[in-house]
Short mmCIF file of C-alpha atoms in Angstrom, two decimals:
data_model
loop_
_atom_site.label_atom_id
_atom_site.label_comp_id
_atom_site.label_asym_id
_atom_site.label_seq_id
_atom_site.Cartn_x
_atom_site.Cartn_y
_atom_site.Cartn_z
CA MET A 1500 -0.08 0.00 -0.11
CA PRO A 1501 1.59 3.29 -1.07
CA TYR A 1502 2.70 5.80 1.75
CA LEU A 1503 3.77 9.26 1.36
CA HIS A 1504 7.05 10.33 3.15
CA THR A 1505 4.96 12.38 5.19
CA TYR A 1506 1.37 13.01 6.65
CA GLU A 1507 -0.29 16.40 7.43
CA VAL A 1508 -2.75 16.01 10.10
CA PRO A 1509 -6.02 17.32 9.38
CA TYR A 1510 -7.13 19.97 11.60
CA PRO A 1511 -10.68 19.46 12.04
CA TYR A 1512 -11.31 20.55 15.63
CA GLU A 1513 -13.05 23.79 15.15
CA GLN A 1514 -15.58 22.52 12.90
CA LEU A 1515 -16.50 19.65 14.92
CA GLN A 1516 -17.56 21.36 18.07
CA SER A 1517 -21.23 20.87 17.05
CA SER A 1518 -20.64 17.28 16.19
CA LYS A 1519 -23.74 15.11 17.40
CA PHE A 1520 -21.98 11.69 18.06
CA SER A 1521 -24.09 10.53 21.18
CA ALA A 1522 -24.48 7.37 23.30
CA SER A 1523 -27.42 6.34 21.08
CA ALA A 1524 -25.43 7.10 17.65
CA PRO A 1525 -21.67 6.94 18.65
CA LEU A 1526 -18.98 7.26 16.16
CA THR A 1527 -18.23 3.48 15.41
CA VAL A 1528 -14.98 2.08 14.34
CA ASP A 1529 -13.75 -1.26 13.52
CA VAL A 1530 -9.76 -2.28 14.04
CA PRO A 1531 -7.92 -4.97 12.79
CA GLY A 1532 -6.99 -8.21 14.68
CA SER A 1533 -4.61 -8.16 17.79
CA LYS A 1534 -1.12 -8.23 16.86
CA SER A 1535 -0.17 -9.80 20.21
CA ILE A 1536 -2.66 -12.61 19.77
CA THR A 1537 -2.14 -13.24 16.09
CA ASN A 1538 1.44 -13.95 16.79
CA ARG A 1539 1.06 -15.80 19.69
CA ALA A 1540 -1.59 -18.02 18.09
CA LEU A 1541 0.67 -18.59 15.01
CA LEU A 1542 3.26 -20.23 17.37
CA LEU A 1543 0.99 -22.21 19.51
CA ALA A 1544 -0.66 -23.50 16.24
CA THR A 1545 2.64 -24.59 14.96
CA LEU A 1546 3.14 -26.40 18.56
CA ALA A 1547 -0.04 -28.29 18.33
CA GLN A 1548 -0.77 -31.80 16.83
CA GLY A 1549 -2.80 -31.09 13.70
CA ALA A 1550 -4.51 -28.57 11.91
CA SER A 1551 -5.37 -25.03 13.24
CA THR A 1552 -7.65 -22.29 11.65
CA LEU A 1553 -6.95 -18.68 12.78
CA ARG A 1554 -9.87 -16.26 11.96
CA GLY A 1555 -9.52 -12.60 12.37
CA ALA A 1556 -5.96 -12.60 11.87
CA LEU A 1557 -3.77 -9.38 11.64
CA PHE A 1558 -1.93 -8.93 8.56
CA SER A 1559 0.79 -6.34 9.08
CA ASP A 1560 4.65 -6.47 8.95
CA ASP A 1561 5.03 -7.99 12.31
CA SER A 1562 2.65 -10.77 11.72
CA ARG A 1563 3.74 -11.34 7.79
CA HIS A 1564 7.39 -11.92 9.27
CA PHE A 1565 6.45 -14.18 12.06
CA LEU A 1566 4.15 -16.21 9.31
CA LYS A 1567 6.95 -16.33 6.82
CA CYS A 1568 9.40 -17.79 9.59
CA VAL A 1569 6.80 -20.59 10.34
CA GLN A 1570 6.75 -21.29 6.57
CA ASP A 1571 10.46 -21.44 6.39
CA LEU A 1572 10.67 -23.93 9.03
CA GLY A 1573 8.71 -26.34 6.82
CA PHE A 1574 5.33 -25.89 8.20
CA GLU A 1575 2.21 -26.51 6.05
CA THR A 1576 0.41 -23.13 5.82
CA HIS A 1577 -2.68 -21.84 3.79
CA VAL A 1578 -3.36 -17.87 3.95
CA ASP A 1579 -6.37 -16.26 2.97
CA GLU A 1580 -5.87 -12.35 3.55
CA ALA A 1581 -8.81 -11.22 2.20
CA ASN A 1582 -10.87 -13.36 4.46
CA ARG A 1583 -8.09 -12.93 7.28
CA THR A 1584 -7.48 -16.47 7.93
CA ILE A 1585 -4.57 -18.52 8.48
CA PHE A 1586 -4.44 -22.48 8.24
CA ILE A 1587 -1.36 -24.03 9.93
CA LYS A 1588 -0.74 -27.77 10.40
CA GLY A 1589 1.38 -28.16 13.40
CA CYS A 1590 3.56 -30.99 14.37
CA GLY A 1591 3.08 -31.75 18.16
CA GLY A 1592 6.18 -29.56 19.02
CA ALA A 1593 8.62 -31.13 16.33
CA VAL A 1594 10.13 -28.65 14.00
CA PRO A 1595 9.90 -30.02 10.37
CA LEU A 1596 13.38 -28.58 9.17
CA ARG A 1597 16.34 -29.35 11.22
CA GLU A 1598 18.21 -26.36 9.41
CA ALA A 1599 16.74 -23.17 8.47
CA SER A 1600 17.68 -19.29 8.00
CA LEU A 1601 15.05 -17.08 9.45
CA TYR A 1602 14.38 -13.19 9.36
CA VAL A 1603 12.25 -11.74 12.14
CA GLY A 1604 12.27 -8.20 10.95
CA SER A 1605 11.36 -5.86 13.58
CA ALA A 1606 8.83 -8.16 15.02
CA GLY A 1607 9.72 -8.38 18.83
CA THR A 1608 7.38 -11.69 19.50
CA ALA A 1609 8.77 -13.39 16.55
CA ALA A 1610 12.14 -12.49 17.69
CA ARG A 1611 11.79 -13.82 21.05
CA PHE A 1612 9.16 -16.34 20.66
CA LEU A 1613 10.90 -18.41 17.89
CA THR A 1614 14.21 -17.77 19.44
CA ALA A 1615 13.11 -19.60 22.63
CA TYR A 1616 11.34 -22.62 20.61
CA LEU A 1617 13.97 -23.32 18.60
CA GLY A 1618 16.68 -23.01 21.21
CA VAL A 1619 15.00 -25.94 22.97
CA SER A 1620 14.49 -27.72 19.83
CA HIS A 1621 16.89 -30.29 18.13
CA GLY A 1622 18.54 -28.57 14.92
CA THR A 1623 20.48 -25.65 13.94
CA TYR A 1624 18.81 -22.16 12.90
CA HIS A 1625 20.24 -18.95 11.96
CA LEU A 1626 18.34 -15.93 12.62
CA ASP A 1627 18.69 -12.35 11.55
CA ALA A 1628 16.52 -8.99 12.07
CA SER A 1629 16.20 -5.67 11.11
CA GLU A 1630 18.50 -2.90 12.07
CA GLN A 1631 15.77 -1.58 14.67
CA MET A 1632 15.76 -5.05 15.76
CA ARG A 1633 19.27 -5.76 15.86
CA LYS A 1634 19.52 -3.18 18.74
CA ARG A 1635 16.91 -4.50 20.97
CA PRO A 1636 17.99 -6.50 24.02
CA MET A 1637 17.85 -10.26 23.44
CA ALA A 1638 20.98 -11.16 26.05
CA PRO A 1639 18.30 -12.38 28.91
CA LEU A 1640 16.75 -14.80 26.94
CA LEU A 1641 19.56 -15.92 25.11
CA ASP A 1642 21.41 -16.49 28.74
CA SER A 1643 18.41 -18.83 29.77
CA LEU A 1644 18.94 -20.50 26.42
CA LYS A 1645 22.50 -21.40 27.04
CA CYS A 1646 21.76 -22.46 30.66
CA LEU A 1647 19.21 -25.08 29.25
CA GLY A 1648 22.03 -26.45 26.65
CA CYS A 1649 21.67 -24.18 23.53
CA GLU A 1650 24.90 -23.41 21.73
CA ILE A 1651 24.77 -19.84 20.51
CA LEU A 1652 27.02 -18.38 17.89
CA SER A 1653 27.03 -14.72 17.71
CA GLU A 1654 27.73 -13.10 14.47
CA ASN A 1655 27.03 -9.44 15.64
CA HIS A 1656 30.96 -8.48 15.39
CA GLY A 1657 31.62 -9.92 18.76
CA GLU A 1658 28.82 -8.08 20.70
CA GLU A 1659 26.69 -10.96 22.18
CA GLY A 1660 23.09 -10.55 23.02
CA HIS A 1661 21.91 -9.06 19.73
CA PHE A 1662 20.94 -10.42 16.26
CA PRO A 1663 22.28 -11.89 14.03
CA PHE A 1664 23.04 -15.46 15.81
CA THR A 1665 22.80 -19.14 15.23
CA LEU A 1666 21.17 -21.79 17.66
CA CYS A 1667 22.50 -25.10 17.83
CA GLY A 1668 19.55 -26.74 20.08
CA ARG A 1669 19.55 -29.94 21.91
CA GLY A 1670 16.42 -29.91 24.05
CA PHE A 1671 16.32 -29.37 27.69
CA SER A 1672 19.32 -30.02 29.81
CA LYS A 1673 17.57 -29.21 33.06
CA ASP A 1674 14.05 -28.79 34.52
CA HIS A 1675 14.05 -25.19 35.59
CA ILE A 1676 15.45 -21.58 34.52
CA THR A 1677 15.69 -18.25 35.53
CA VAL A 1678 15.07 -15.32 33.43
CA ASN A 1679 15.53 -11.48 34.04
CA ILE A 1680 12.37 -9.38 32.14
CA ASP A 1681 13.23 -6.00 33.11
CA ALA A 1682 13.72 -5.29 29.42
CA SER A 1683 11.02 -7.42 28.26
CA SER A 1684 8.16 -9.32 29.29
CA GLN A 1685 8.32 -11.37 26.12
CA PHE A 1686 11.29 -13.47 27.46
CA LEU A 1687 8.97 -14.82 29.96
CA SER A 1688 6.44 -15.56 27.56
CA ALA A 1689 8.64 -17.29 25.15
CA LEU A 1690 9.94 -19.57 27.52
CA LEU A 1691 6.37 -20.33 29.01
CA ILE A 1692 5.22 -21.39 25.61
CA ALA A 1693 8.07 -23.52 25.06
CA SER A 1694 8.35 -25.28 28.49
CA ALA A 1695 5.44 -27.52 27.54
CA LEU A 1696 8.13 -29.25 25.30
CA CYS A 1697 10.32 -30.05 28.20
CA GLY A 1698 8.98 -33.54 28.76
CA GLN A 1699 9.12 -33.35 32.73
CA ASP A 1700 7.73 -30.80 35.20
CA PHE A 1701 9.18 -27.35 34.32
CA THR A 1702 9.65 -24.36 36.68
CA THR A 1703 10.45 -20.88 35.18
CA TYR A 1704 11.87 -18.53 37.71
CA ILE A 1705 11.64 -14.63 36.91
CA GLU A 1706 13.65 -11.63 38.04
CA GLY A 1707 11.72 -8.47 37.33
CA ALA A 1708 7.96 -8.04 37.26
CA HIS A 1709 6.91 -5.37 34.40
CA GLY A 1710 4.41 -6.36 31.78
CA MET A 1711 2.48 -9.17 33.62
CA SER A 1712 -0.66 -8.45 31.62
CA TYR A 1713 1.02 -9.77 28.38
CA ILE A 1714 2.37 -12.77 30.64
CA GLU A 1715 -1.63 -13.51 31.78
CA MET A 1716 -2.58 -13.11 27.97
CA THR A 1717 -0.19 -15.98 27.24
CA GLN A 1718 -1.12 -18.10 30.29
CA LYS A 1719 -4.63 -17.80 28.92
CA MET A 1720 -4.15 -18.60 25.14
CA MET A 1721 -1.80 -21.67 26.27
CA ALA A 1722 -4.58 -23.00 28.02
CA GLN A 1723 -6.73 -22.31 25.48
CA PHE A 1724 -4.63 -24.33 23.17
CA GLY A 1725 -4.57 -27.02 25.94
CA VAL A 1726 -1.64 -26.50 28.30
CA SER A 1727 -1.80 -24.75 31.66
CA THR A 1728 1.14 -22.94 33.32
CA ASP A 1729 0.73 -22.03 36.94
CA ARG A 1730 2.04 -19.10 38.89
CA ILE A 1731 3.16 -20.88 41.82
CA SER A 1732 4.93 -17.96 43.73
CA PRO A 1733 5.37 -14.24 42.83
CA SER A 1734 8.51 -15.05 41.13
CA ALA A 1735 7.92 -18.76 39.76
CA PHE A 1736 5.71 -20.60 37.03
CA LEU A 1737 5.25 -24.36 36.82
CA THR A 1738 4.39 -26.19 33.90
CA LYS A 1739 3.44 -29.68 34.49
CA ALA A 1740 4.55 -32.48 32.28
CA GLY A 1741 2.11 -34.67 30.29
CA GLN A 1742 0.32 -31.56 28.59
CA ASN A 1743 0.01 -31.29 24.84
CA TYR A 1744 -1.03 -28.45 22.78
CA LEU A 1745 -4.36 -28.97 20.72
CA ALA A 1746 -5.19 -27.95 17.43
CA GLN A 1747 -7.90 -25.01 17.39
CA ASP A 1748 -10.60 -23.09 15.15
CA TYR A 1749 -9.42 -19.85 17.17
CA GLN A 1750 -10.99 -16.52 16.44
CA ILE A 1751 -8.66 -13.65 17.32
CA GLU A 1752 -9.66 -10.55 19.02
CA PRO A 1753 -9.31 -6.97 17.55
CA ASP A 1754 -6.37 -4.90 18.32
CA VAL A 1755 -7.07 -3.42 21.66
CA SER A 1756 -3.86 -1.20 21.43
CA ALA A 1757 -5.22 0.02 17.67
CA ALA A 1758 -8.45 0.78 19.43
CA CYS A 1759 -7.18 3.15 21.67
CA TYR A 1760 -6.05 5.69 19.27
CA PHE A 1761 -9.80 5.86 18.37
CA TYR A 1762 -11.01 5.94 21.94
CA ALA A 1763 -8.90 8.65 22.54
CA LEU A 1764 -10.82 10.88 20.17
CA SER A 1765 -13.49 10.80 22.61
CA PRO A 1766 -12.08 13.25 25.33
CA LEU A 1767 -10.62 15.04 22.33
CA PHE A 1768 -13.52 15.95 20.65
CA ASN A 1769 -16.17 15.56 23.34
CA ILE A 1770 -17.79 12.63 21.64
CA HIS A 1771 -19.17 9.18 22.37
CA VAL A 1772 -17.13 6.43 20.56
CA LEU A 1773 -17.59 2.83 20.12
CA VAL A 1774 -14.85 0.13 18.67
CA ARG A 1775 -16.82 -2.99 17.61
CA HIS A 1776 -16.04 -6.38 19.49
CA VAL A 1777 -13.50 -4.40 22.13
CA HIS A 1778 -14.92 -5.96 25.36
CA PHE A 1779 -13.37 -5.73 29.02
CA LYS A 1780 -13.07 -9.28 28.92
CA SER A 1781 -10.47 -8.97 26.60
CA LEU A 1782 -6.99 -10.85 26.89
CA GLN A 1783 -5.00 -7.65 26.10
CA GLY A 1784 -4.01 -5.40 28.67
CA ASP A 1785 -4.35 -2.28 26.81
CA VAL A 1786 -8.13 -2.36 27.88
CA ALA A 1787 -6.54 -0.81 31.07
CA PHE A 1788 -6.02 2.45 28.95
CA LEU A 1789 -9.87 2.83 28.73
CA LYS A 1790 -9.94 2.88 32.96
CA ILE A 1791 -7.19 5.65 32.55
CA LEU A 1792 -9.51 7.52 30.10
CA GLU A 1793 -12.14 7.26 32.81
CA LYS A 1794 -9.93 8.78 35.24
CA MET A 1795 -9.90 11.89 33.01
CA GLY A 1796 -13.63 12.23 33.10
CA CYS A 1797 -14.89 9.64 30.38
CA THR A 1798 -17.67 6.83 31.10
CA ALA A 1799 -17.14 3.55 29.73
CA GLU A 1800 -19.99 0.85 29.27
CA ASP A 1801 -19.34 -2.69 27.88
CA THR A 1802 -22.24 -3.05 25.62
CA SER A 1803 -23.13 -6.15 23.16
CA GLN A 1804 -21.63 -4.45 20.08
CA GLY A 1805 -18.28 -3.37 22.03
CA ILE A 1806 -17.19 -0.87 24.57
CA LEU A 1807 -18.59 2.47 24.33
CA LEU A 1808 -16.79 5.33 25.59
CA ALA A 1809 -18.51 8.99 26.65
CA PRO A 1810 -16.73 12.15 26.85
CA PRO A 1811 -16.45 13.98 30.15
CA ALA A 1812 -19.64 15.49 31.23
CA LYS A 1813 -18.61 19.41 30.85
CA GLY A 1814 -16.13 18.69 27.66
CA ILE A 1815 -13.07 19.38 29.98
CA PHE A 1816 -10.65 15.83 30.46
CA HIS A 1817 -8.32 15.99 33.75
CA GLY A 1818 -4.90 15.28 33.87
CA VAL A 1819 -3.96 12.28 35.84
CA THR A 1820 -1.13 10.25 37.37
CA ALA A 1821 -1.21 6.80 35.77
CA ASP A 1822 1.00 3.61 36.34
CA MET A 1823 1.17 2.48 32.80
CA SER A 1824 3.17 -0.72 33.30
CA ALA A 1825 0.20 -2.66 32.48
CA CYS A 1826 -0.74 -1.13 29.21
CA SER A 1827 2.54 0.75 28.29
CA ASP A 1828 2.23 0.64 24.51
CA GLN A 1829 -0.60 3.07 25.18
CA ALA A 1830 2.09 5.74 27.06
CA ILE A 1831 2.58 7.39 23.92
CA THR A 1832 -1.17 7.86 23.17
CA LEU A 1833 -1.72 9.47 26.58
CA ALA A 1834 1.37 11.45 26.35
CA ALA A 1835 -0.07 12.71 23.15
CA ILE A 1836 -3.67 13.98 24.41
CA ALA A 1837 -2.22 15.09 27.71
CA PRO A 1838 -1.23 18.70 26.66
CA TYR A 1839 -5.18 19.23 26.31
CA ALA A 1840 -5.82 18.17 29.83
CA ASP A 1841 -7.04 20.67 32.70
CA CYS A 1842 -3.62 19.89 34.91
CA PRO A 1843 -0.54 17.92 34.39
CA THR A 1844 -0.52 14.10 33.27
CA THR A 1845 2.24 11.96 35.01
CA ILE A 1846 2.97 8.53 33.66
CA THR A 1847 4.56 6.12 35.75
CA GLY A 1848 5.80 2.49 35.33
CA ILE A 1849 7.72 3.12 31.88
CA SER A 1850 11.27 2.67 32.18
CA HIS A 1851 11.49 -0.45 29.97
CA ILE A 1852 9.93 1.53 26.92
CA ARG A 1853 13.21 2.80 26.57
CA TYR A 1854 14.27 -0.46 24.88
CA GLN A 1855 11.23 -0.92 22.55
CA GLU A 1856 11.10 -0.03 18.94
CA CYS A 1857 12.96 3.37 20.03
CA ASP A 1858 13.88 4.98 23.23
CA ARG A 1859 10.20 6.23 23.66
CA MET A 1860 10.64 7.97 26.87
CA SER A 1861 13.37 10.32 25.16
CA ALA A 1862 11.31 10.52 22.03
CA ILE A 1863 8.18 11.46 23.94
CA VAL A 1864 10.00 14.34 25.88
CA THR A 1865 11.90 15.51 22.67
CA GLU A 1866 8.63 15.67 20.51
CA LEU A 1867 6.62 17.49 23.01
CA THR A 1868 9.27 19.77 23.76
CA LYS A 1869 9.54 20.83 19.97
CA MET A 1870 6.07 21.79 20.18
CA GLY A 1871 6.65 23.99 23.14
CA ILE A 1872 5.22 21.43 25.77
CA HIS A 1873 6.73 21.46 29.17
CA CYS A 1874 7.83 18.09 30.14
CA ALA A 1875 9.74 16.79 33.10
CA ALA A 1876 11.06 13.20 33.05
CA ASP A 1877 13.18 10.62 35.55
CA GLU A 1878 14.18 7.23 35.09
CA ASN A 1879 10.49 5.75 35.45
CA SER A 1880 8.13 8.50 34.90
CA ILE A 1881 7.17 11.59 32.61
CA THR A 1882 5.37 14.58 33.48
CA ILE A 1883 3.41 16.47 30.94
CA TYR A 1884 1.91 20.07 31.52
CA PRO A 1885 -0.84 21.68 29.80
CA GLY A 1886 -0.39 23.90 26.61
CA TYR A 1887 -1.22 24.55 23.03
CA PRO A 1888 1.17 22.44 20.91
CA LYS A 1889 2.95 24.71 18.28
CA PRO A 1890 3.40 23.43 14.50
CA SER A 1891 6.47 20.56 14.44
CA ILE A 1892 7.42 17.93 12.05
CA VAL A 1893 7.06 14.79 14.49
CA GLU A 1894 9.67 12.48 14.21
CA THR A 1895 8.79 8.82 14.26
CA TYR A 1896 12.04 7.04 15.08
CA ASP A 1897 10.63 3.97 12.73
CA ASP A 1898 8.51 3.37 15.66
CA HIS A 1899 4.93 2.78 14.84
CA ARG A 1900 3.39 3.78 18.11
CA MET A 1901 4.77 7.24 17.77
CA ALA A 1902 3.35 7.67 14.36
CA MET A 1903 -0.27 6.86 15.48
CA GLY A 1904 0.09 8.43 18.83
CA PHE A 1905 1.20 11.63 17.90
CA SER A 1906 -1.21 11.98 14.84
CA LEU A 1907 -3.97 12.72 17.72
CA THR A 1908 -1.94 15.86 18.88
CA GLY A 1909 -2.19 17.24 15.70
CA LEU A 1910 -6.00 17.05 15.43
CA ARG A 1911 -6.39 19.81 18.09
CA SER A 1912 -3.60 21.82 17.11
CA PRO A 1913 -3.00 22.71 13.31
CA GLY A 1914 0.35 22.56 11.16
CA MET A 1915 1.28 19.02 12.91
CA ILE A 1916 3.23 16.78 9.87
CA ILE A 1917 4.12 13.04 10.96
CA ASP A 1918 7.37 12.10 9.27
CA ASN A 1919 7.68 8.49 7.94
CA PRO A 1920 3.84 7.51 8.58
CA ALA A 1921 4.71 4.27 6.56
CA CYS A 1922 6.39 2.90 9.68
CA CYS A 1923 2.97 2.17 11.02
CA ARG A 1924 2.94 -1.13 8.74
CA LYS A 1925 4.56 -3.00 11.46
CA THR A 1926 0.93 -3.47 13.27
CA PHE A 1927 -1.60 -1.37 11.38
CA GLU A 1928 -0.82 -0.49 7.85
CA ASP A 1929 -3.52 1.55 7.06
CA TYR A 1930 -3.95 3.48 9.91
CA PHE A 1931 -3.87 6.93 8.32
CA GLN A 1932 -6.31 5.89 5.75
CA VAL A 1933 -8.61 4.78 8.54
CA LEU A 1934 -7.81 7.99 10.52
CA ASP A 1935 -8.85 10.21 7.27
CA HIS A 1936 -11.87 8.02 7.07
CA VAL A 1937 -13.00 9.02 10.32
CA ILE A 1938 -12.13 12.71 10.34
CA ASN A 1939 -14.18 12.68 6.96
CA GLN A 1940 -17.06 11.27 8.82
CA LEU A 1941 -16.58 13.23 12.02
CA SER A 1942 -16.81 16.39 9.48
CA CYS A 1943 -19.57 15.19 7.64
CA SER A 1944 -21.50 14.45 11.00
CA THR A 1945 -22.02 10.62 9.65
CA LYS A 1946 -22.96 8.30 12.51
CA THR A 1947 -21.12 5.37 11.42
CA ILE A 1948 -18.07 4.07 10.02
#
């Protein structure tokens, strides 16, 4: 899908003061399938015995890289992008090919999940990644795999703990491991999913605690595919022997992370917003962002169609102090709308976002400061003060969440330009087309999209 090098954010705010989107006729939006669930389901389907069908799958750069890796490992697949369906024939935990070369792109889930799976399998696998992913941490996971008996040959000019590398897997040499998850909860998710292949009771010990909402998602999805792993203490998970992943006809939820950009329109424009099929019972931790919007003055109701978000009663939303450790992907979203709140907003629990697609803490402060918005940051938090953002070119740092999140800022301040909007292909490739459509519908006072 073609993209311009920049995207000039529409400025519809003044003409939308009389918008009529109400509780009975809200702005209604559809979003793609969840990236986190799609990529977990891809791996779980390969581990299952027999054929699984994944419905409502996300097709984006990340999921396509993961799917291509699955195919390069020799798994039989059939893909129907038009109907968002993927068929995968799993081999009960075995890898069809004992040797393969894989490219994971910038997909963190593919990078971490496949590394753990292949590191405890029997074979030799070369893995490489994009320049962006080559900079992201892998050492805690690789160190754990070494302890389990995997030989790892680093090819990054002597710098271990980063892509590229070769895994020489020999199965499990012991029944327990410890992993540090300060930099990413994906290290733990990866090892938990792979732990069912051990053949005996396996205990995974952790150091650190962030991102536990994603761990809960992993546990729930493992259970849906037939394997339970129990948190037996604050720092330990036990996967009992004798369990096997079972093939599924599996429906993937809409991406709550994507939905949050549109829910943020509710306080920004004083309108009611509903994203279809998003519910509080979701597996995805980003539903916690809606609770933060409620603290800012919005009201959320879980309806049969999806969560309906109502704006603050007087059209003014409040600054808040929010621990976003459970929904840190939305830290940029909250930062992007915080200048329009009636008092400062402090985002805490986010030290680990320095190690994601970019140093997101630094990026947030840099871009808001360019707009004339005062920010104060420490190791684990950012405080953003109210103000009127001035025109700016928003650098996205090849980070999809910077592009999508800061598009919201420009909707209430003219002259905002997003540099490299194409980076949102990582998770939501037509985000800016959908946003344009939403703004057009708002401008025309049409009730649904």
